[in-house]
């Protein structure tokens, strides 16, 4: 039997999808998924974004529980914290056709 999802849970899901609706955050998550744990500096170099911008996105992802952080000396290392996140991204990305060059 199918049951309705409670409104509060739907609101949490909507917040999570809003977080995933930003291309920079998706790029960060993709890098963490493929390369594993990375520092802010690694992510800045890989994305071409400013340190302030990468840090802002990482803060939002960490507050939502999607990524985890560990401090080692002066470096903060980030990793994906939600194993379902990678599966969700693979599922959605497999349904989107690859971009073709113009």
PDB file of N, CA and C in Angstrom:
ATOM      1  N   UNK A   1       0.826  -1.168   0.000  1.00  0.00           N
ATOM      2  CA  UNK A   1       0.000   0.000   0.000  1.00  0.00           C
ATOM      3  C   UNK A   1       0.884   1.251   0.000  1.00  0.00           C
ATOM      4  N   UNK A   2       0.561   2.207  -0.820  1.00  0.00           N
ATOM      5  CA  UNK A   2       1.311   3.451  -0.895  1.00  0.00           C
ATOM      6  C   UNK A   2       0.841   4.395   0.202  1.00  0.00           C
ATOM      7  N   UNK A   3       1.801   5.112   0.797  1.00  0.00           N
ATOM      8  CA  UNK A   3       1.454   6.096   1.816  1.00  0.00           C
ATOM      9  C   UNK A   3       2.020   7.449   1.424  1.00  0.00           C
ATOM     10  N   UNK A   4       1.364   8.485   1.864  1.00  0.00           N
ATOM     11  CA  UNK A   4       1.830   9.836   1.603  1.00  0.00           C
ATOM     12  C   UNK A   4       3.045  10.154   2.474  1.00  0.00           C
ATOM     13  N   UNK A   5       3.979  10.870   1.897  1.00  0.00           N
ATOM     14  CA  UNK A   5       5.152  11.310   2.650  1.00  0.00           C
ATOM     15  C   UNK A   5       4.743  12.545   3.447  1.00  0.00           C
ATOM     16  N   UNK A   6       5.096  12.609   4.718  1.00  0.00           N
ATOM     17  CA  UNK A   6       4.730  13.771   5.539  1.00  0.00           C
ATOM     18  C   UNK A   6       5.313  15.067   4.972  1.00  0.00           C
ATOM     19  N   UNK A   7       4.582  16.140   5.132  1.00  0.00           N
ATOM     20  CA  UNK A   7       4.991  17.451   4.607  1.00  0.00           C
ATOM     21  C   UNK A   7       6.384  17.844   5.103  1.00  0.00           C
ATOM     22  N   UNK A   8       6.679  17.612   6.372  1.00  0.00           N
ATOM     23  CA  UNK A   8       7.988  17.987   6.919  1.00  0.00           C
ATOM     24  C   UNK A   8       9.117  17.273   6.182  1.00  0.00           C
ATOM     25  N   UNK A   9       8.903  16.017   5.880  1.00  0.00           N
ATOM     26  CA  UNK A   9       9.917  15.252   5.148  1.00  0.00           C
ATOM     27  C   UNK A   9      10.045  15.764   3.719  1.00  0.00           C
ATOM     28  N   UNK A  10       8.930  16.121   3.102  1.00  0.00           N
ATOM     29  CA  UNK A  10       8.971  16.693   1.747  1.00  0.00           C
ATOM     30  C   UNK A  10       9.746  18.010   1.737  1.00  0.00           C
ATOM     31  N   UNK A  11       9.585  18.794   2.788  1.00  0.00           N
ATOM     32  CA  UNK A  11      10.320  20.061   2.873  1.00  0.00           C
ATOM     33  C   UNK A  11      11.823  19.810   2.991  1.00  0.00           C
ATOM     34  N   UNK A  12      12.214  18.783   3.733  1.00  0.00           N
ATOM     35  CA  UNK A  12      13.635  18.435   3.839  1.00  0.00           C
ATOM     36  C   UNK A  12      14.183  17.982   2.486  1.00  0.00           C
ATOM     37  N   UNK A  13      13.412  17.195   1.761  1.00  0.00           N
ATOM     38  CA  UNK A  13      13.834  16.732   0.433  1.00  0.00           C
ATOM     39  C   UNK A  13      13.971  17.922  -0.513  1.00  0.00           C
ATOM     40  N   UNK A  14      13.024  18.851  -0.451  1.00  0.00           N
ATOM     41  CA  UNK A  14      13.080  20.036  -1.316  1.00  0.00           C
ATOM     42  C   UNK A  14      14.322  20.866  -1.015  1.00  0.00           C
ATOM     43  N   UNK A  15      14.676  21.017   0.260  1.00  0.00           N
ATOM     44  CA  UNK A  15      15.896  21.765   0.623  1.00  0.00           C
ATOM     45  C   UNK A  15      17.132  21.076   0.046  1.00  0.00           C
ATOM     46  N   UNK A  16      17.151  19.762   0.123  1.00  0.00           N
ATOM     47  CA  UNK A  16      18.301  19.014  -0.406  1.00  0.00           C
ATOM     48  C   UNK A  16      18.404  19.189  -1.921  1.00  0.00           C
ATOM     49  N   UNK A  17      17.280  19.120  -2.623  1.00  0.00           N
ATOM     50  CA  UNK A  17      17.315  19.307  -4.077  1.00  0.00           C
ATOM     51  C   UNK A  17      17.713  20.730  -4.450  1.00  0.00           C
ATOM     52  N   UNK A  18      17.313  21.721  -3.653  1.00  0.00           N
ATOM     53  CA  UNK A  18      17.752  23.103  -3.928  1.00  0.00           C
ATOM     54  C   UNK A  18      19.266  23.193  -3.809  1.00  0.00           C
ATOM     55  N   UNK A  19      19.833  22.521  -2.812  1.00  0.00           N
ATOM     56  CA  UNK A  19      21.293  22.511  -2.665  1.00  0.00           C
ATOM     57  C   UNK A  19      21.966  21.891  -3.887  1.00  0.00           C
ATOM     58  N   UNK A  20      21.356  20.850  -4.417  1.00  0.00           N
ATOM     59  CA  UNK A  20      21.923  20.157  -5.573  1.00  0.00           C
ATOM     60  C   UNK A  20      21.632  20.870  -6.888  1.00  0.00           C
ATOM     61  N   UNK A  21      20.890  21.968  -6.826  1.00  0.00           N
ATOM     62  CA  UNK A  21      20.523  22.698  -8.035  1.00  0.00           C
ATOM     63  C   UNK A  21      21.552  23.713  -8.487  1.00  0.00           C
ATOM     64  N   UNK A  22      22.702  23.744  -7.861  1.00  0.00           N
ATOM     65  CA  UNK A  22      23.740  24.710  -8.229  1.00  0.00           C
ATOM     66  C   UNK A  22      24.887  23.987  -8.933  1.00  0.00           C
ATOM     67  N   UNK A  23      25.276  24.438 -10.133  1.00  0.00           N
ATOM     68  CA  UNK A  23      26.330  23.732 -10.884  1.00  0.00           C
ATOM     69  C   UNK A  23      27.677  23.690 -10.165  1.00  0.00           C
ATOM     70  N   UNK A  24      28.027  24.724  -9.416  1.00  0.00           N
ATOM     71  CA  UNK A  24      29.309  24.714  -8.703  1.00  0.00           C
ATOM     72  C   UNK A  24      29.278  23.650  -7.606  1.00  0.00           C
ATOM     73  N   UNK A  25      28.181  23.557  -6.872  1.00  0.00           N
ATOM     74  CA  UNK A  25      28.089  22.532  -5.833  1.00  0.00           C
ATOM     75  C   UNK A  25      28.111  21.135  -6.442  1.00  0.00           C
ATOM     76  N   UNK A  26      27.448  20.967  -7.579  1.00  0.00           N
ATOM     77  CA  UNK A  26      27.483  19.667  -8.256  1.00  0.00           C
ATOM     78  C   UNK A  26      28.898  19.324  -8.712  1.00  0.00           C
ATOM     79  N   UNK A  27      29.628  20.324  -9.195  1.00  0.00           N
ATOM     80  CA  UNK A  27      31.013  20.077  -9.613  1.00  0.00           C
ATOM     81  C   UNK A  27      31.875  19.668  -8.416  1.00  0.00           C
ATOM     82  N   UNK A  28      31.693  20.346  -7.298  1.00  0.00           N
ATOM     83  CA  UNK A  28      32.438  20.003  -6.084  1.00  0.00           C
ATOM     84  C   UNK A  28      32.113  18.574  -5.659  1.00  0.00           C
ATOM     85  N   UNK A  29      30.837  18.236  -5.640  1.00  0.00           N
ATOM     86  CA  UNK A  29      30.430  16.888  -5.246  1.00  0.00           C
ATOM     87  C   UNK A  29      30.963  15.839  -6.218  1.00  0.00           C
ATOM     88  N   UNK A  30      30.951  16.161  -7.503  1.00  0.00           N
ATOM     89  CA  UNK A  30      31.485  15.231  -8.501  1.00  0.00           C
ATOM     90  C   UNK A  30      32.977  14.995  -8.277  1.00  0.00           C
ATOM     91  N   UNK A  31      33.714  16.060  -8.012  1.00  0.00           N
ATOM     92  CA  UNK A  31      35.148  15.923  -7.746  1.00  0.00           C
ATOM     93  C   UNK A  31      35.397  15.067  -6.506  1.00  0.00           C
ATOM     94  N   UNK A  32      34.637  15.306  -5.449  1.00  0.00           N
ATOM     95  CA  UNK A  32      34.800  14.529  -4.221  1.00  0.00           C
ATOM     96  C   UNK A  32      34.425  13.065  -4.437  1.00  0.00           C
ATOM     97  N   UNK A  33      33.433  12.840  -5.276  1.00  0.00           N
ATOM     98  CA  UNK A  33      33.018  11.466  -5.579  1.00  0.00           C
ATOM     99  C   UNK A  33      34.103  10.727  -6.354  1.00  0.00           C
ATOM    100  N   UNK A  34      34.669  11.378  -7.354  1.00  0.00           N
ATOM    101  CA  UNK A  34      35.650  10.731  -8.232  1.00  0.00           C
ATOM    102  C   UNK A  34      37.042  10.674  -7.589  1.00  0.00           C
ATOM    103  N   UNK A  35      37.471  11.768  -6.997  1.00  0.00           N
ATOM    104  CA  UNK A  35      38.844  11.841  -6.481  1.00  0.00           C
ATOM    105  C   UNK A  35      38.957  11.493  -4.999  1.00  0.00           C
ATOM    106  N   UNK A  36      37.854  11.492  -4.293  1.00  0.00           N
ATOM    107  CA  UNK A  36      37.911  11.242  -2.854  1.00  0.00           C
ATOM    108  C   UNK A  36      38.173  12.532  -2.097  1.00  0.00           C
ATOM    109  N   UNK A  37      38.670  12.376  -0.903  1.00  0.00           N
ATOM    110  CA  UNK A  37      38.891  13.512  -0.009  1.00  0.00           C
ATOM    111  C   UNK A  37      39.793  14.561  -0.650  1.00  0.00           C
ATOM    112  N   UNK A  38      39.397  15.835  -0.512  1.00  0.00           N
ATOM    113  CA  UNK A  38      40.163  16.936  -1.098  1.00  0.00           C
ATOM    114  C   UNK A  38      40.165  18.131  -0.144  1.00  0.00           C
ATOM    115  N   UNK A  39      41.209  18.951  -0.251  1.00  0.00           N
ATOM    116  CA  UNK A  39      41.267  20.189   0.531  1.00  0.00           C
ATOM    117  C   UNK A  39      40.537  21.293  -0.235  1.00  0.00           C
ATOM    118  N   UNK A  40      40.290  22.382   0.462  1.00  0.00           N
ATOM    119  CA  UNK A  40      39.693  23.550  -0.180  1.00  0.00           C
ATOM    120  C   UNK A  40      40.585  24.008  -1.328  1.00  0.00           C
ATOM    121  N   UNK A  41      41.896  24.029  -1.087  1.00  0.00           N
ATOM    122  CA  UNK A  41      42.841  24.472  -2.115  1.00  0.00           C
ATOM    123  C   UNK A  41      42.787  23.561  -3.341  1.00  0.00           C
ATOM    124  N   UNK A  42      42.660  22.252  -3.123  1.00  0.00           N
ATOM    125  CA  UNK A  42      42.526  21.315  -4.243  1.00  0.00           C
ATOM    126  C   UNK A  42      41.272  21.625  -5.057  1.00  0.00           C
ATOM    127  N   UNK A  43      40.172  21.890  -4.349  1.00  0.00           N
ATOM    128  CA  UNK A  43      38.903  22.172  -5.031  1.00  0.00           C
ATOM    129  C   UNK A  43      38.947  23.504  -5.762  1.00  0.00           C
ATOM    130  N   UNK A  44      39.623  24.496  -5.196  1.00  0.00           N
ATOM    131  CA  UNK A  44      39.783  25.791  -5.867  1.00  0.00           C
ATOM    132  C   UNK A  44      40.533  25.586  -7.185  1.00  0.00           C
ATOM    133  N   UNK A  45      41.625  24.832  -7.131  1.00  0.00           N
ATOM    134  CA  UNK A  45      42.421  24.581  -8.336  1.00  0.00           C
ATOM    135  C   UNK A  45      41.628  23.796  -9.372  1.00  0.00           C
ATOM    136  N   UNK A  46      40.861  22.821  -8.936  1.00  0.00           N
ATOM    137  CA  UNK A  46      40.128  21.960  -9.865  1.00  0.00           C
ATOM    138  C   UNK A  46      38.923  22.648 -10.492  1.00  0.00           C
ATOM    139  N   UNK A  47      38.298  23.552  -9.757  1.00  0.00           N
ATOM    140  CA  UNK A  47      37.080  24.205 -10.274  1.00  0.00           C
ATOM    141  C   UNK A  47      37.346  25.548 -10.932  1.00  0.00           C
ATOM    142  N   UNK A  48      38.451  26.195 -10.572  1.00  0.00           N
ATOM    143  CA  UNK A  48      38.709  27.540 -11.080  1.00  0.00           C
ATOM    144  C   UNK A  48      37.897  28.609 -10.359  1.00  0.00           C
ATOM    145  N   UNK A  49      37.211  28.220  -9.304  1.00  0.00           N
ATOM    146  CA  UNK A  49      36.428  29.163  -8.505  1.00  0.00           C
ATOM    147  C   UNK A  49      37.328  29.814  -7.461  1.00  0.00           C
ATOM    148  N   UNK A  50      36.875  30.938  -6.895  1.00  0.00           N
ATOM    149  CA  UNK A  50      37.627  31.588  -5.835  1.00  0.00           C
ATOM    150  C   UNK A  50      37.540  30.767  -4.555  1.00  0.00           C
ATOM    151  N   UNK A  51      38.499  30.972  -3.658  1.00  0.00           N
ATOM    152  CA  UNK A  51      38.484  30.249  -2.389  1.00  0.00           C
ATOM    153  C   UNK A  51      37.237  30.612  -1.595  1.00  0.00           C
ATOM    154  N   UNK A  52      36.849  31.868  -1.622  1.00  0.00           N
ATOM    155  CA  UNK A  52      35.654  32.297  -0.887  1.00  0.00           C
ATOM    156  C   UNK A  52      34.409  31.584  -1.416  1.00  0.00           C
ATOM    157  N   UNK A  53      34.308  31.448  -2.728  1.00  0.00           N
ATOM    158  CA  UNK A  53      33.142  30.804  -3.333  1.00  0.00           C
ATOM    159  C   UNK A  53      33.104  29.313  -3.000  1.00  0.00           C
ATOM    160  N   UNK A  54      34.230  28.634  -3.120  1.00  0.00           N
ATOM    161  CA  UNK A  54      34.292  27.208  -2.801  1.00  0.00           C
ATOM    162  C   UNK A  54      33.975  26.995  -1.331  1.00  0.00           C
ATOM    163  N   UNK A  55      34.543  27.818  -0.461  1.00  0.00           N
ATOM    164  CA  UNK A  55      34.292  27.691   0.975  1.00  0.00           C
ATOM    165  C   UNK A  55      32.817  27.894   1.301  1.00  0.00           C
ATOM    166  N   UNK A  56      32.176  28.845   0.635  1.00  0.00           N
ATOM    167  CA  UNK A  56      30.749  29.094   0.858  1.00  0.00           C
ATOM    168  C   UNK A  56      29.927  27.861   0.482  1.00  0.00           C
ATOM    169  N   UNK A  57      30.218  27.275  -0.670  1.00  0.00           N
ATOM    170  CA  UNK A  57      29.477  26.096  -1.115  1.00  0.00           C
ATOM    171  C   UNK A  57      29.736  24.901  -0.199  1.00  0.00           C
ATOM    172  N   UNK A  58      30.976  24.729   0.230  1.00  0.00           N
ATOM    173  CA  UNK A  58      31.297  23.638   1.142  1.00  0.00           C
ATOM    174  C   UNK A  58      30.585  23.803   2.481  1.00  0.00           C
ATOM    175  N   UNK A  59      30.484  25.033   2.956  1.00  0.00           N
ATOM    176  CA  UNK A  59      29.775  25.288   4.215  1.00  0.00           C
ATOM    177  C   UNK A  59      28.317  24.865   4.101  1.00  0.00           C
ATOM    178  N   UNK A  60      27.668  25.238   2.990  1.00  0.00           N
ATOM    179  CA  UNK A  60      26.263  24.867   2.783  1.00  0.00           C
ATOM    180  C   UNK A  60      26.099  23.353   2.695  1.00  0.00           C
ATOM    181  N   UNK A  61      26.989  22.707   1.978  1.00  0.00           N
ATOM    182  CA  UNK A  61      26.923  21.250   1.840  1.00  0.00           C
ATOM    183  C   UNK A  61      27.181  20.552   3.171  1.00  0.00           C
ATOM    184  N   UNK A  62      28.091  21.110   3.960  1.00  0.00           N
ATOM    185  CA  UNK A  62      28.406  20.512   5.264  1.00  0.00           C
ATOM    186  C   UNK A  62      27.244  20.717   6.243  1.00  0.00           C
ATOM    187  N   UNK A  63      26.645  21.893   6.234  1.00  0.00           N
ATOM    188  CA  UNK A  63      25.506  22.152   7.117  1.00  0.00           C
ATOM    189  C   UNK A  63      24.343  21.218   6.812  1.00  0.00           C
ATOM    190  N   UNK A  64      24.214  20.826   5.549  1.00  0.00           N
ATOM    191  CA  UNK A  64      23.143  19.911   5.144  1.00  0.00           C
ATOM    192  C   UNK A  64      23.513  18.447   5.380  1.00  0.00           C
ATOM    193  N   UNK A  65      24.751  18.191   5.785  1.00  0.00           N
ATOM    194  CA  UNK A  65      25.185  16.828   6.049  1.00  0.00           C
ATOM    195  C   UNK A  65      25.604  16.055   4.812  1.00  0.00           C
ATOM    196  N   UNK A  66      25.746  16.744   3.685  1.00  0.00           N
ATOM    197  CA  UNK A  66      26.128  16.067   2.443  1.00  0.00           C
ATOM    198  C   UNK A  66      27.624  15.809   2.363  1.00  0.00           C
ATOM    199  N   UNK A  67      28.425  16.690   2.960  1.00  0.00           N
ATOM    200  CA  UNK A  67      29.868  16.476   3.019  1.00  0.00           C
ATOM    201  C   UNK A  67      30.308  16.560   4.473  1.00  0.00           C
ATOM    202  N   UNK A  68      31.437  15.938   4.765  1.00  0.00           N
ATOM    203  CA  UNK A  68      32.043  15.990   6.092  1.00  0.00           C
ATOM    204  C   UNK A  68      33.409  16.640   5.962  1.00  0.00           C
ATOM    205  N   UNK A  69      33.884  17.171   7.070  1.00  0.00           N
ATOM    206  CA  UNK A  69      35.160  17.884   7.084  1.00  0.00           C
ATOM    207  C   UNK A  69      36.000  17.367   8.232  1.00  0.00           C
ATOM    208  N   UNK A  70      37.297  17.261   7.948  1.00  0.00           N
ATOM    209  CA  UNK A  70      38.236  16.977   9.028  1.00  0.00           C
ATOM    210  C   UNK A  70      39.396  17.943   8.898  1.00  0.00           C
ATOM    211  N   UNK A  71      39.899  18.372  10.030  1.00  0.00           N
ATOM    212  CA  UNK A  71      40.996  19.329  10.075  1.00  0.00           C
ATOM    213  C   UNK A  71      42.283  18.579  10.356  1.00  0.00           C
ATOM    214  N   UNK A  72      43.298  18.861   9.563  1.00  0.00           N
ATOM    215  CA  UNK A  72      44.627  18.293   9.792  1.00  0.00           C
ATOM    216  C   UNK A  72      45.629  19.429   9.658  1.00  0.00           C
ATOM    217  N   UNK A  73      46.084  19.925  10.798  1.00  0.00           N
ATOM    218  CA  UNK A  73      46.965  21.092  10.773  1.00  0.00           C
ATOM    219  C   UNK A  73      46.206  22.268  10.178  1.00  0.00           C
ATOM    220  N   UNK A  74      46.829  22.968   9.230  1.00  0.00           N
ATOM    221  CA  UNK A  74      46.158  24.130   8.639  1.00  0.00           C
ATOM    222  C   UNK A  74      45.167  23.770   7.521  1.00  0.00           C
ATOM    223  N   UNK A  75      45.046  22.500   7.200  1.00  0.00           N
ATOM    224  CA  UNK A  75      44.226  22.084   6.061  1.00  0.00           C
ATOM    225  C   UNK A  75      42.909  21.450   6.508  1.00  0.00           C
ATOM    226  N   UNK A  76      41.856  21.816   5.798  1.00  0.00           N
ATOM    227  CA  UNK A  76      40.545  21.195   5.997  1.00  0.00           C
ATOM    228  C   UNK A  76      40.315  20.255   4.822  1.00  0.00           C
ATOM    229  N   UNK A  77      40.008  19.005   5.124  1.00  0.00           N
ATOM    230  CA  UNK A  77      39.756  17.992   4.107  1.00  0.00           C
ATOM    231  C   UNK A  77      38.267  17.683   4.069  1.00  0.00           C
ATOM    232  N   UNK A  78      37.723  17.652   2.856  1.00  0.00           N
ATOM    233  CA  UNK A  78      36.296  17.387   2.677  1.00  0.00           C
ATOM    234  C   UNK A  78      36.096  16.077   1.940  1.00  0.00           C
ATOM    235  N   UNK A  79      34.992  15.411   2.282  1.00  0.00           N
ATOM    236  CA  UNK A  79      34.622  14.155   1.624  1.00  0.00           C
ATOM    237  C   UNK A  79      33.104  14.071   1.604  1.00  0.00           C
ATOM    238  N   UNK A  80      32.588  13.250   0.720  1.00  0.00           N
ATOM    239  CA  UNK A  80      31.146  13.026   0.675  1.00  0.00           C
ATOM    240  C   UNK A  80      30.751  12.260   1.931  1.00  0.00           C
ATOM    241  N   UNK A  81      29.700  12.716   2.577  1.00  0.00           N
ATOM    242  CA  UNK A  81      29.254  12.138   3.840  1.00  0.00           C
ATOM    243  C   UNK A  81      28.002  11.282   3.680  1.00  0.00           C
ATOM    244  N   UNK A  82      27.313  11.437   2.565  1.00  0.00           N
ATOM    245  CA  UNK A  82      26.052  10.731   2.348  1.00  0.00           C
ATOM    246  C   UNK A  82      26.235   9.751   1.185  1.00  0.00           C
ATOM    247  N   UNK A  83      26.313   8.453   1.458  1.00  0.00           N
ATOM    248  CA  UNK A  83      26.567   7.485   0.382  1.00  0.00           C
ATOM    249  C   UNK A  83      25.469   7.456  -0.681  1.00  0.00           C
ATOM    250  N   UNK A  84      24.266   7.855  -0.344  1.00  0.00           N
ATOM    251  CA  UNK A  84      23.172   7.874  -1.320  1.00  0.00           C
ATOM    252  C   UNK A  84      23.345   9.002  -2.325  1.00  0.00           C
ATOM    253  N   UNK A  85      24.122  10.004  -1.967  1.00  0.00           N
ATOM    254  CA  UNK A  85      24.328  11.152  -2.839  1.00  0.00           C
ATOM    255  C   UNK A  85      24.967  10.748  -4.158  1.00  0.00           C
ATOM    256  N   UNK A  86      25.984   9.909  -4.101  1.00  0.00           N
ATOM    257  CA  UNK A  86      26.656   9.460  -5.324  1.00  0.00           C
ATOM    258  C   UNK A  86      25.689   8.668  -6.196  1.00  0.00           C
ATOM    259  N   UNK A  87      24.900   7.799  -5.585  1.00  0.00           N
ATOM    260  CA  UNK A  87      23.935   7.004  -6.352  1.00  0.00           C
ATOM    261  C   UNK A  87      22.896   7.906  -7.008  1.00  0.00           C
ATOM    262  N   UNK A  88      22.443   8.915  -6.290  1.00  0.00           N
ATOM    263  CA  UNK A  88      21.463   9.850  -6.844  1.00  0.00           C
ATOM    264  C   UNK A  88      22.052  10.605  -8.034  1.00  0.00           C
ATOM    265  N   UNK A  89      23.279  11.087  -7.888  1.00  0.00           N
ATOM    266  CA  UNK A  89      23.916  11.835  -8.980  1.00  0.00           C
ATOM    267  C   UNK A  89      24.126  10.961 -10.210  1.00  0.00           C
ATOM    268  N   UNK A  90      24.547   9.713 -10.003  1.00  0.00           N
ATOM    269  CA  UNK A  90      24.734   8.793 -11.124  1.00  0.00           C
ATOM    270  C   UNK A  90      23.399   8.538 -11.816  1.00  0.00           C
ATOM    271  N   UNK A  91      22.353   8.326 -11.045  1.00  0.00           N
ATOM    272  CA  UNK A  91      21.022   8.080 -11.603  1.00  0.00           C
ATOM    273  C   UNK A  91      20.544   9.257 -12.447  1.00  0.00           C
ATOM    274  N   UNK A  92      20.639  10.458 -11.898  1.00  0.00           N
ATOM    275  CA  UNK A  92      20.161  11.643 -12.615  1.00  0.00           C
ATOM    276  C   UNK A  92      21.039  11.928 -13.827  1.00  0.00           C
ATOM    277  N   UNK A  93      22.357  11.873 -13.648  1.00  0.00           N
ATOM    278  CA  UNK A  93      23.261  12.193 -14.760  1.00  0.00           C
ATOM    279  C   UNK A  93      23.149  11.185 -15.900  1.00  0.00           C
ATOM    280  N   UNK A  94      22.793   9.950 -15.599  1.00  0.00           N
ATOM    281  CA  UNK A  94      22.647   8.960 -16.651  1.00  0.00           C
ATOM    282  C   UNK A  94      21.444   9.246 -17.540  1.00  0.00           C
ATOM    283  N   UNK A  95      20.544  10.080 -17.063  1.00  0.00           N
ATOM    284  CA  UNK A  95      19.351  10.416 -17.841  1.00  0.00           C
ATOM    285  C   UNK A  95      19.500  11.711 -18.626  1.00  0.00           C
ATOM    286  N   UNK A  96      20.613  12.410 -18.430  1.00  0.00           N
ATOM    287  CA  UNK A  96      20.858  13.680 -19.113  1.00  0.00           C
ATOM    288  C   UNK A  96      21.825  13.425 -20.255  1.00  0.00           C
ATOM    289  N   UNK A  97      21.432  13.793 -21.477  1.00  0.00           N
ATOM    290  CA  UNK A  97      22.348  13.556 -22.605  1.00  0.00           C
ATOM    291  C   UNK A  97      23.618  14.394 -22.458  1.00  0.00           C
ATOM    292  N   UNK A  98      24.720  13.851 -22.931  1.00  0.00           N
ATOM    293  CA  UNK A  98      25.988  14.588 -22.891  1.00  0.00           C
ATOM    294  C   UNK A  98      25.899  15.797 -23.810  1.00  0.00           C
ATOM    295  N   UNK A  99      26.568  16.864 -23.376  1.00  0.00           N
ATOM    296  CA  UNK A  99      26.601  18.086 -24.199  1.00  0.00           C
ATOM    297  C   UNK A  99      27.442  17.818 -25.442  1.00  0.00           C
ATOM    298  N   UNK A 100      27.027  18.385 -26.537  1.00  0.00           N
ATOM    299  CA  UNK A 100      27.796  18.238 -27.764  1.00  0.00           C
ATOM    300  C   UNK A 100      28.405  19.582 -28.131  1.00  0.00           C
ATOM    301  N   UNK A 101      29.565  19.535 -28.724  1.00  0.00           N
ATOM    302  CA  UNK A 101      30.262  20.772 -29.109  1.00  0.00           C
ATOM    303  C   UNK A 101      29.512  21.436 -30.254  1.00  0.00           C
ATOM    304  N   UNK A 102      29.505  22.749 -30.230  1.00  0.00           N
ATOM    305  CA  UNK A 102      28.842  23.502 -31.309  1.00  0.00           C
ATOM    306  C   UNK A 102      29.734  23.689 -32.480  1.00  0.00           C
TER     307      UNK A 102
END
